[in-house]
Tab-separated table of C-alpha atoms and ligand atoms in Angstrom:
chain	number	residue	atom	x	y	z
A	1	UNK	CA	-117.876	4.716	-141.835
A	2	UNK	CA	-116.024	7.731	-140.571
A	3	UNK	CA	-112.582	6.281	-141.009
A	4	UNK	CA	-112.910	5.488	-144.677
A	5	UNK	CA	-114.641	8.800	-145.266
A	6	UNK	CA	-111.695	10.528	-143.740
A	7	UNK	CA	-109.362	8.464	-145.874
A	8	UNK	CA	-111.379	9.139	-148.990
A	9	UNK	CA	-111.373	12.814	-148.239
A	10	UNK	CA	-107.678	12.707	-147.756
A	11	UNK	CA	-107.160	10.794	-151.009
A	12	UNK	CA	-109.505	13.090	-152.800
A	13	UNK	CA	-108.039	16.365	-151.609
A	14	UNK	CA	-104.338	15.609	-151.449
A	15	UNK	CA	-103.678	15.653	-155.196
A	16	UNK	CA	-105.695	18.873	-155.525
A	17	UNK	CA	-103.698	20.582	-152.851
A	18	UNK	CA	-100.495	19.308	-154.347
A	19	UNK	CA	-101.445	20.583	-157.745
A	20	UNK	CA	-102.406	23.925	-156.242
A	21	UNK	CA	-99.051	24.172	-154.552
A	22	UNK	CA	-97.138	23.119	-157.661
A	23	UNK	CA	-99.065	25.662	-159.690
A	24	UNK	CA	-98.256	28.352	-157.180
A	25	UNK	CA	-94.569	27.511	-157.224
A	26	UNK	CA	-94.589	27.458	-161.024
A	27	UNK	CA	-96.409	30.811	-161.216
A	28	UNK	CA	-94.015	32.268	-158.680
A	29	UNK	CA	-91.019	31.175	-160.766
A	30	UNK	CA	-92.442	32.705	-163.942
A	31	UNK	CA	-93.543	35.846	-162.119
A	32	UNK	CA	-90.057	36.340	-160.702
A	33	UNK	CA	-88.803	36.952	-164.259
A	34	UNK	CA	-91.862	38.789	-165.517
A	35	UNK	CA	-90.588	42.309	-164.827
A	36	UNK	CA	-87.197	41.777	-166.444
A	37	UNK	CA	-88.853	40.157	-169.436
A	38	UNK	CA	-91.233	43.100	-169.822
A	39	UNK	CA	-94.281	40.896	-169.453
A	40	UNK	CA	-96.194	43.193	-167.104
A	41	UNK	CA	-98.357	45.983	-168.441
A	42	UNK	CA	-100.944	48.409	-167.160
A	43	UNK	CA	-104.447	48.981	-168.381
A	44	UNK	CA	-106.339	52.054	-167.260
A	45	UNK	CA	-110.015	52.355	-166.389
A	46	UNK	CA	-111.604	55.812	-166.706
A	47	UNK	CA	-113.347	57.460	-163.775
A	48	UNK	CA	-116.044	59.936	-164.719
A	49	UNK	CA	-117.632	62.812	-162.818
A	50	UNK	CA	-121.328	61.956	-162.643
A	51	UNK	CA	-122.412	65.591	-162.594
A	52	UNK	CA	-120.341	66.943	-165.491
A	53	UNK	CA	-119.294	63.863	-167.447
A	54	UNK	CA	-115.660	65.001	-167.273
A	55	UNK	CA	-112.903	62.404	-167.107
A	56	UNK	CA	-111.435	62.908	-163.633
A	57	UNK	CA	-108.848	60.199	-163.596
A	58	UNK	CA	-107.999	56.610	-164.296
A	59	UNK	CA	-107.221	53.529	-162.240
A	60	UNK	CA	-104.098	51.592	-163.203
A	61	UNK	CA	-104.736	47.834	-163.263
A	62	UNK	CA	-101.821	45.494	-163.799
A	63	UNK	CA	-101.898	42.627	-166.314
A	64	UNK	CA	-99.395	39.896	-166.992
A	65	UNK	CA	-98.886	38.931	-170.597
A	66	UNK	CA	-97.273	35.508	-170.165
A	67	UNK	CA	-96.022	34.141	-173.516
A	68	UNK	CA	-97.314	30.599	-172.939
A	69	UNK	CA	-100.253	31.162	-170.586
A	70	UNK	CA	-101.651	34.323	-172.201
A	71	UNK	CA	-103.071	37.321	-170.367
A	72	UNK	CA	-103.252	36.593	-166.644
A	73	UNK	CA	-105.562	38.799	-164.529
A	74	UNK	CA	-104.248	40.312	-161.276
A	75	UNK	CA	-106.658	38.253	-159.174
A	76	UNK	CA	-104.542	35.214	-160.098
A	77	UNK	CA	-101.051	36.531	-159.523
A	78	UNK	CA	-101.270	39.412	-157.048
A	79	UNK	CA	-102.044	36.995	-154.163
A	80	UNK	CA	-98.989	34.899	-155.148
A	81	UNK	CA	-96.903	38.064	-155.392
A	82	UNK	CA	-98.146	39.244	-152.003
A	83	UNK	CA	-97.333	35.915	-150.347
A	84	UNK	CA	-93.895	35.519	-151.902
A	85	UNK	CA	-92.759	39.107	-151.457
A	86	UNK	CA	-92.580	39.654	-155.224
A	87	UNK	CA	-95.179	42.372	-154.721
A	88	UNK	CA	-92.378	44.699	-153.596
A	89	UNK	CA	-90.746	44.812	-157.011
A	90	UNK	CA	-94.026	44.512	-158.927
A	91	UNK	CA	-95.552	47.307	-156.864
A	92	UNK	CA	-92.559	49.549	-157.464
A	93	UNK	CA	-92.774	48.892	-161.185
A	94	UNK	CA	-96.518	49.682	-161.210
A	95	UNK	CA	-95.993	52.985	-159.387
A	96	UNK	CA	-93.154	54.033	-161.696
A	97	UNK	CA	-95.030	53.053	-164.845
A	98	UNK	CA	-98.280	54.739	-163.774
A	99	UNK	CA	-96.521	57.985	-162.806
A	100	UNK	CA	-94.533	58.035	-166.050
A	101	UNK	CA	-97.752	57.483	-167.995
A	102	UNK	CA	-99.498	60.341	-166.190
A	103	UNK	CA	-96.641	62.649	-167.197
A	104	UNK	CA	-96.777	61.363	-170.788
A	105	UNK	CA	-100.522	62.117	-170.998
A	106	UNK	CA	-99.919	65.619	-169.715
A	107	UNK	CA	-97.204	66.108	-172.342
A	108	UNK	CA	-99.696	64.908	-174.939
A	109	UNK	CA	-101.915	67.818	-173.982
A	110	UNK	CA	-104.449	66.163	-171.698
A	111	UNK	CA	-105.615	68.255	-168.775
A	112	UNK	CA	-105.269	67.211	-165.182
A	113	UNK	CA	-105.704	63.483	-165.042
A	114	UNK	CA	-105.149	61.682	-161.771
A	115	UNK	CA	-103.838	58.143	-161.836
A	116	UNK	CA	-104.895	55.750	-159.070
A	117	UNK	CA	-102.636	52.869	-158.088
A	118	UNK	CA	-103.688	49.888	-155.958
A	119	UNK	CA	-101.449	49.028	-153.028
A	120	UNK	CA	-101.683	45.626	-151.369
A	121	UNK	CA	-101.533	45.445	-147.556
A	122	UNK	CA	-97.875	44.412	-147.596
A	123	UNK	CA	-96.935	47.372	-149.788
A	124	UNK	CA	-98.876	49.760	-147.612
A	125	UNK	CA	-97.034	48.596	-144.502
A	126	UNK	CA	-93.608	48.768	-146.114
A	127	UNK	CA	-91.617	51.003	-143.757
A	128	UNK	CA	-90.111	53.040	-146.554
A	129	UNK	CA	-93.323	53.532	-148.537
A	130	UNK	CA	-93.640	57.290	-148.212
A	131	UNK	CA	-90.003	57.961	-149.168
A	132	UNK	CA	-90.388	55.533	-152.043
A	133	UNK	CA	-93.512	57.268	-153.346
A	134	UNK	CA	-91.820	60.649	-152.993
A	135	UNK	CA	-88.784	59.400	-154.929
A	136	UNK	CA	-90.904	57.949	-157.720
A	137	UNK	CA	-92.932	61.173	-158.054
A	138	UNK	CA	-89.756	63.241	-158.238
A	139	UNK	CA	-88.133	60.905	-160.734
A	140	UNK	CA	-91.212	60.987	-162.981
A	141	UNK	CA	-91.775	64.727	-162.514
A	142	UNK	CA	-95.378	64.237	-161.397
A	143	UNK	CA	-97.245	66.534	-159.010
A	144	UNK	CA	-98.220	64.566	-155.890
A	145	UNK	CA	-101.926	65.398	-156.222
A	146	UNK	CA	-101.935	63.651	-159.607
A	147	UNK	CA	-101.314	60.365	-157.824
A	148	UNK	CA	-103.960	58.508	-155.861
A	149	UNK	CA	-103.258	55.497	-153.701
A	150	UNK	CA	-106.006	52.903	-153.278
A	151	UNK	CA	-105.873	50.807	-150.145
A	152	UNK	CA	-108.355	48.381	-148.664
A	153	UNK	CA	-109.967	48.488	-145.259
A	154	UNK	CA	-108.053	45.375	-144.232
A	155	UNK	CA	-104.746	47.087	-145.037
A	156	UNK	CA	-105.482	49.999	-142.715
A	157	UNK	CA	-106.967	47.824	-139.984
A	158	UNK	CA	-103.916	45.539	-139.822
A	159	UNK	CA	-101.770	47.863	-137.733
A	160	UNK	CA	-103.872	50.952	-137.244
A	161	UNK	CA	-101.230	53.037	-135.511
A	162	UNK	CA	-98.663	52.715	-138.260
A	163	UNK	CA	-101.429	53.015	-140.878
A	164	UNK	CA	-102.563	56.372	-139.451
A	165	UNK	CA	-98.967	57.554	-139.440
A	166	UNK	CA	-98.410	56.509	-143.062
A	167	UNK	CA	-101.675	58.135	-144.153
A	168	UNK	CA	-100.688	61.424	-142.503
A	169	UNK	CA	-97.316	61.365	-144.239
A	170	UNK	CA	-98.937	60.650	-147.605
A	171	UNK	CA	-101.346	63.496	-147.008
A	172	UNK	CA	-98.455	65.839	-146.151
A	173	UNK	CA	-96.807	64.788	-149.378
A	174	UNK	CA	-99.995	65.768	-151.216
A	175	UNK	CA	-100.952	62.344	-152.506
A	176	UNK	CA	-104.675	61.488	-152.638
A	177	UNK	CA	-105.813	58.393	-150.730
A	178	UNK	CA	-108.898	56.271	-151.333
A	179	UNK	CA	-110.390	53.271	-149.588
A	180	UNK	CA	-111.127	50.580	-152.158
A	181	UNK	CA	-113.881	47.956	-151.940
A	182	UNK	CA	-115.494	50.010	-149.179
A	183	UNK	CA	-118.152	48.178	-147.202
A	184	UNK	CA	-116.647	44.705	-147.519
A	185	UNK	CA	-113.879	44.854	-144.886
A	186	UNK	CA	-113.972	44.263	-141.184
A	187	UNK	CA	-113.599	47.831	-140.131
A	188	UNK	CA	-115.561	49.994	-137.786
A	189	UNK	CA	-116.876	53.296	-139.033
A	190	UNK	CA	-115.088	55.169	-136.266
A	191	UNK	CA	-111.764	54.726	-138.034
A	192	UNK	CA	-112.961	57.006	-140.820
A	193	UNK	CA	-112.588	60.010	-138.572
A	194	UNK	CA	-109.063	58.977	-137.528
A	195	UNK	CA	-107.782	58.216	-141.000
A	196	UNK	CA	-107.027	61.155	-143.270
A	197	UNK	CA	-108.560	59.752	-146.439
A	198	UNK	CA	-110.098	61.576	-149.389
A	199	UNK	CA	-112.213	59.076	-151.277
A	200	UNK	CA	-114.510	56.118	-150.611
A	201	UNK	CA	-114.969	53.596	-153.397
A	202	UNK	CA	-118.246	51.706	-152.991
A	203	UNK	CA	-117.522	48.048	-153.589
A	204	UNK	CA	-118.895	46.671	-156.839
A	205	UNK	CA	-120.856	43.938	-155.035
A	206	UNK	CA	-123.304	46.592	-153.763
A	207	UNK	CA	-123.599	48.246	-157.160
A	208	UNK	CA	-124.142	44.972	-159.027
A	209	UNK	CA	-127.541	44.178	-157.487
A	210	UNK	CA	-128.655	47.572	-156.284
A	211	UNK	CA	-131.586	47.765	-158.697
A	212	UNK	CA	-133.008	44.396	-157.620
A	213	UNK	CA	-131.841	44.075	-154.056
A	214	UNK	CA	-133.154	46.688	-151.608
A	215	UNK	CA	-130.412	45.855	-149.078
A	216	UNK	CA	-127.650	46.560	-151.575
A	217	UNK	CA	-129.372	49.764	-152.624
A	218	UNK	CA	-129.655	50.798	-148.978
A	219	UNK	CA	-125.945	50.153	-148.388
A	220	UNK	CA	-124.914	52.122	-151.491
A	221	UNK	CA	-127.172	54.963	-150.373
A	222	UNK	CA	-125.757	54.894	-146.844
A	223	UNK	CA	-122.144	54.978	-148.082
A	224	UNK	CA	-122.924	57.969	-150.300
A	225	UNK	CA	-124.597	59.794	-147.398
A	226	UNK	CA	-121.693	58.952	-145.100
A	227	UNK	CA	-119.184	60.238	-147.644
A	228	UNK	CA	-121.170	63.437	-148.090
A	229	UNK	CA	-121.320	64.177	-144.386
A	230	UNK	CA	-117.616	63.456	-143.930
A	231	UNK	CA	-116.810	65.529	-147.039
A	232	UNK	CA	-115.245	62.636	-148.874
A	233	UNK	CA	-115.570	62.019	-152.578
A	234	UNK	CA	-117.617	58.887	-153.259
A	235	UNK	CA	-116.842	56.740	-156.280
A	236	UNK	CA	-118.983	53.797	-157.389
A	237	UNK	CA	-117.146	50.924	-159.001
A	238	UNK	CA	-118.516	48.144	-161.179
A	239	UNK	CA	-121.214	50.290	-162.797
A	240	UNK	CA	-122.418	48.180	-165.713
A	241	UNK	CA	-125.776	49.641	-166.724
A	242	UNK	CA	-127.375	52.985	-167.391
A	243	UNK	CA	-129.970	52.194	-164.701
A	244	UNK	CA	-127.240	51.815	-162.096
A	245	UNK	CA	-125.558	55.028	-163.261
A	246	UNK	CA	-128.830	56.960	-163.107
A	247	UNK	CA	-129.739	55.757	-159.664
A	248	UNK	CA	-126.223	56.432	-158.282
A	249	UNK	CA	-126.359	59.905	-159.782
A	250	UNK	CA	-129.738	60.521	-158.151
A	251	UNK	CA	-128.288	59.433	-154.801
A	252	UNK	CA	-125.523	62.034	-155.173
A	253	UNK	CA	-122.591	59.741	-155.956
A	254	UNK	CA	-119.687	61.890	-157.204
A	255	UNK	CA	-117.882	59.687	-159.691
A	256	UNK	CA	-118.252	56.330	-161.335
A	257	UNK	CA	-116.166	53.635	-162.865
A	258	UNK	CA	-117.351	50.526	-164.680
A	259	UNK	CA	-117.995	48.634	-167.887
A	260	UNK	CA	-121.045	50.807	-168.622
A	261	UNK	CA	-118.652	53.623	-169.308
A	262	UNK	CA	-115.477	51.739	-170.253
A	263	UNK	CA	-113.494	48.626	-169.513
A	264	UNK	CA	-109.862	49.052	-168.489
A	265	UNK	CA	-107.995	49.963	-171.706
A	266	UNK	CA	-104.410	50.467	-172.904
A	267	UNK	CA	-102.947	53.942	-172.274
A	268	UNK	CA	-103.323	55.091	-175.883
A	269	UNK	CA	-107.120	54.788	-175.745
A	270	UNK	CA	-107.318	57.150	-172.778
A	271	UNK	CA	-106.342	60.070	-175.000
A	272	UNK	CA	-109.481	59.811	-177.096
A	273	UNK	CA	-111.701	59.260	-174.051
A	274	UNK	CA	-110.167	62.348	-172.388
A	275	UNK	CA	-110.950	64.449	-175.463
A	276	UNK	CA	-114.567	63.289	-175.625
A	277	UNK	CA	-114.883	63.884	-171.883
A	278	UNK	CA	-113.098	67.199	-171.654
A	279	UNK	CA	-114.954	70.013	-169.833
A	280	UNK	CA	-115.983	71.486	-173.209
A	281	UNK	CA	-117.582	68.334	-174.596
A	282	UNK	CA	-118.591	66.149	-171.662
A	283	UNK	CA	-122.102	67.606	-171.262
A	284	UNK	CA	-123.459	65.518	-174.124
A	285	UNK	CA	-122.781	62.382	-172.184
A	286	UNK	CA	-124.605	63.686	-169.093
A	287	UNK	CA	-127.634	64.497	-171.242
A	288	UNK	CA	-127.477	61.032	-172.701
A	289	UNK	CA	-127.496	59.162	-169.399
A	290	UNK	CA	-130.229	61.436	-168.089
A	291	UNK	CA	-132.631	60.189	-170.759
A	292	UNK	CA	-134.931	57.420	-169.615
B	301	C2E	P1	-109.991	46.645	-157.729
B	301	C2E	O1	-108.896	47.596	-157.410
B	301	C2E	O2	-111.212	46.702	-156.884
B	301	C2E	O3	-110.306	46.898	-159.271
B	301	C2E	C1	-111.569	46.757	-159.841
B	301	C2E	C2	-111.686	45.469	-160.626
B	301	C2E	O4	-113.013	45.395	-161.152
B	301	C2E	C3	-110.762	45.370	-161.834
B	301	C2E	O5	-110.446	44.000	-162.041
B	301	C2E	C4	-111.660	45.879	-162.965
B	301	C2E	O6	-111.275	45.429	-164.242
B	301	C2E	C5	-112.980	45.283	-162.549
B	301	C2E	N1	-114.116	46.040	-163.074
B	301	C2E	C6	-114.167	47.339	-163.409
B	301	C2E	N2	-115.399	47.698	-163.839
B	301	C2E	C7	-116.149	46.591	-163.759
B	301	C2E	C8	-117.533	46.311	-164.064
B	301	C2E	O7	-118.311	47.161	-164.491
B	301	C2E	N3	-117.960	45.028	-163.851
B	301	C2E	C9	-117.138	44.056	-163.361
B	301	C2E	N4	-117.644	42.833	-163.187
B	301	C2E	N5	-115.835	44.284	-163.071
B	301	C2E	C10	-115.353	45.540	-163.257
B	301	C2E	P2	-108.971	43.505	-162.299
B	301	C2E	O8	-108.269	44.437	-163.229
B	301	C2E	O9	-109.052	42.062	-162.663
B	301	C2E	O10	-108.301	43.668	-160.885
B	301	C2E	C11	-108.714	42.896	-159.784
B	301	C2E	C12	-108.045	43.335	-158.504
B	301	C2E	O11	-106.632	43.111	-158.559
B	301	C2E	C13	-108.176	44.843	-158.226
B	301	C2E	O12	-109.439	45.123	-157.662
B	301	C2E	C14	-107.032	45.054	-157.262
B	301	C2E	O13	-107.407	44.693	-155.959
B	301	C2E	C15	-105.989	44.070	-157.762
B	301	C2E	N6	-104.975	44.796	-158.555
B	301	C2E	C16	-105.029	45.195	-159.853
B	301	C2E	N7	-103.908	45.841	-160.212
B	301	C2E	C17	-103.110	45.879	-159.101
B	301	C2E	C18	-101.801	46.425	-158.825
B	301	C2E	O14	-101.148	47.036	-159.651
B	301	C2E	N8	-101.323	46.232	-157.554
B	301	C2E	C19	-102.030	45.574	-156.582
B	301	C2E	N9	-101.479	45.433	-155.374
B	301	C2E	N10	-103.254	45.056	-156.806
B	301	C2E	C20	-103.788	45.207	-158.055
B	302	MG	MG1	-108.821	49.521	-156.988
B	303	MG	MG1	-112.423	47.710	-155.845
B	304	MG	MG1	-110.871	44.440	-155.253
């Protein structure tokens, strides 16, 4: 009976939806205070040059240490922040914190270390973004090419004309731009020639199964070849095993990021990783992954 099915469905789903909504509202309320209460923090995931083993940079990944709920991953609160507009203040905080940290590392004697910051689509389309980034760099005293901005394909495809304009202004400023989760968005390849970007990050879904799934391997290979012919740096994310690292290296992937090398870690741990992966010492690691 269709009618009672419909009613049952309604009965079954309504409380779920209500709970979801209540949860969202509750999270939003707590998140609103999170910055002032100092509950947000950044972890940093190393990015390694596959050829030399040198630490090239780190990606800043926000975490929310909520006193009652514990550590909340960004996948759970960034969407709420994006929807509610809280991303504006969270995003500003992330940029300021990441730039200040990059300067602190330099003062601690680390060589050039670029810090990558994720921007959500709403942040990327904020009219004042470029001036804001410029102001934050100046305030922190960070060279623009020490900052990388990670955007997704969907962010640039949303309003391509303004996206191209923003990308040109960022480029003029000297900031590095990468396309995150590359290969998963609804974009056409032709936009790559219009958009002044520097880096492609192969989405982790292709890396995850590349050793078992020939289609994923073919896509990873194609993205690397595309990046090479367009003279873009190609970074693989989500590299979890030595086998994946070896095969990406053989395909000519430039840099990698993933649990195989390191999880995202607090800022203090980056110092030791940078020393082990300085130009003078990094070769050992390359030898190590080259062994079968
Ligand atoms: P993303 O930018 O694509 O970041 C990569 C995610 O993959 C991170 O999750 C990272 O911890 C995880 N990861 C890294 N290596 C591996 C691996 O080897 N295996 C697996 N399974 N996962 C790996 P995280 O930190 O939970 O962040 C999730 C997403 O949240 C990010 O995806 C990014 O889109 C967003 N995000 C994080 N921080 C920020 C931020 O400050 N602002 C904005 N707007 N979004 C952020
Ligand atoms: Mg990212
Ligand atoms: Mg990604
Ligand atoms: Mg992602």
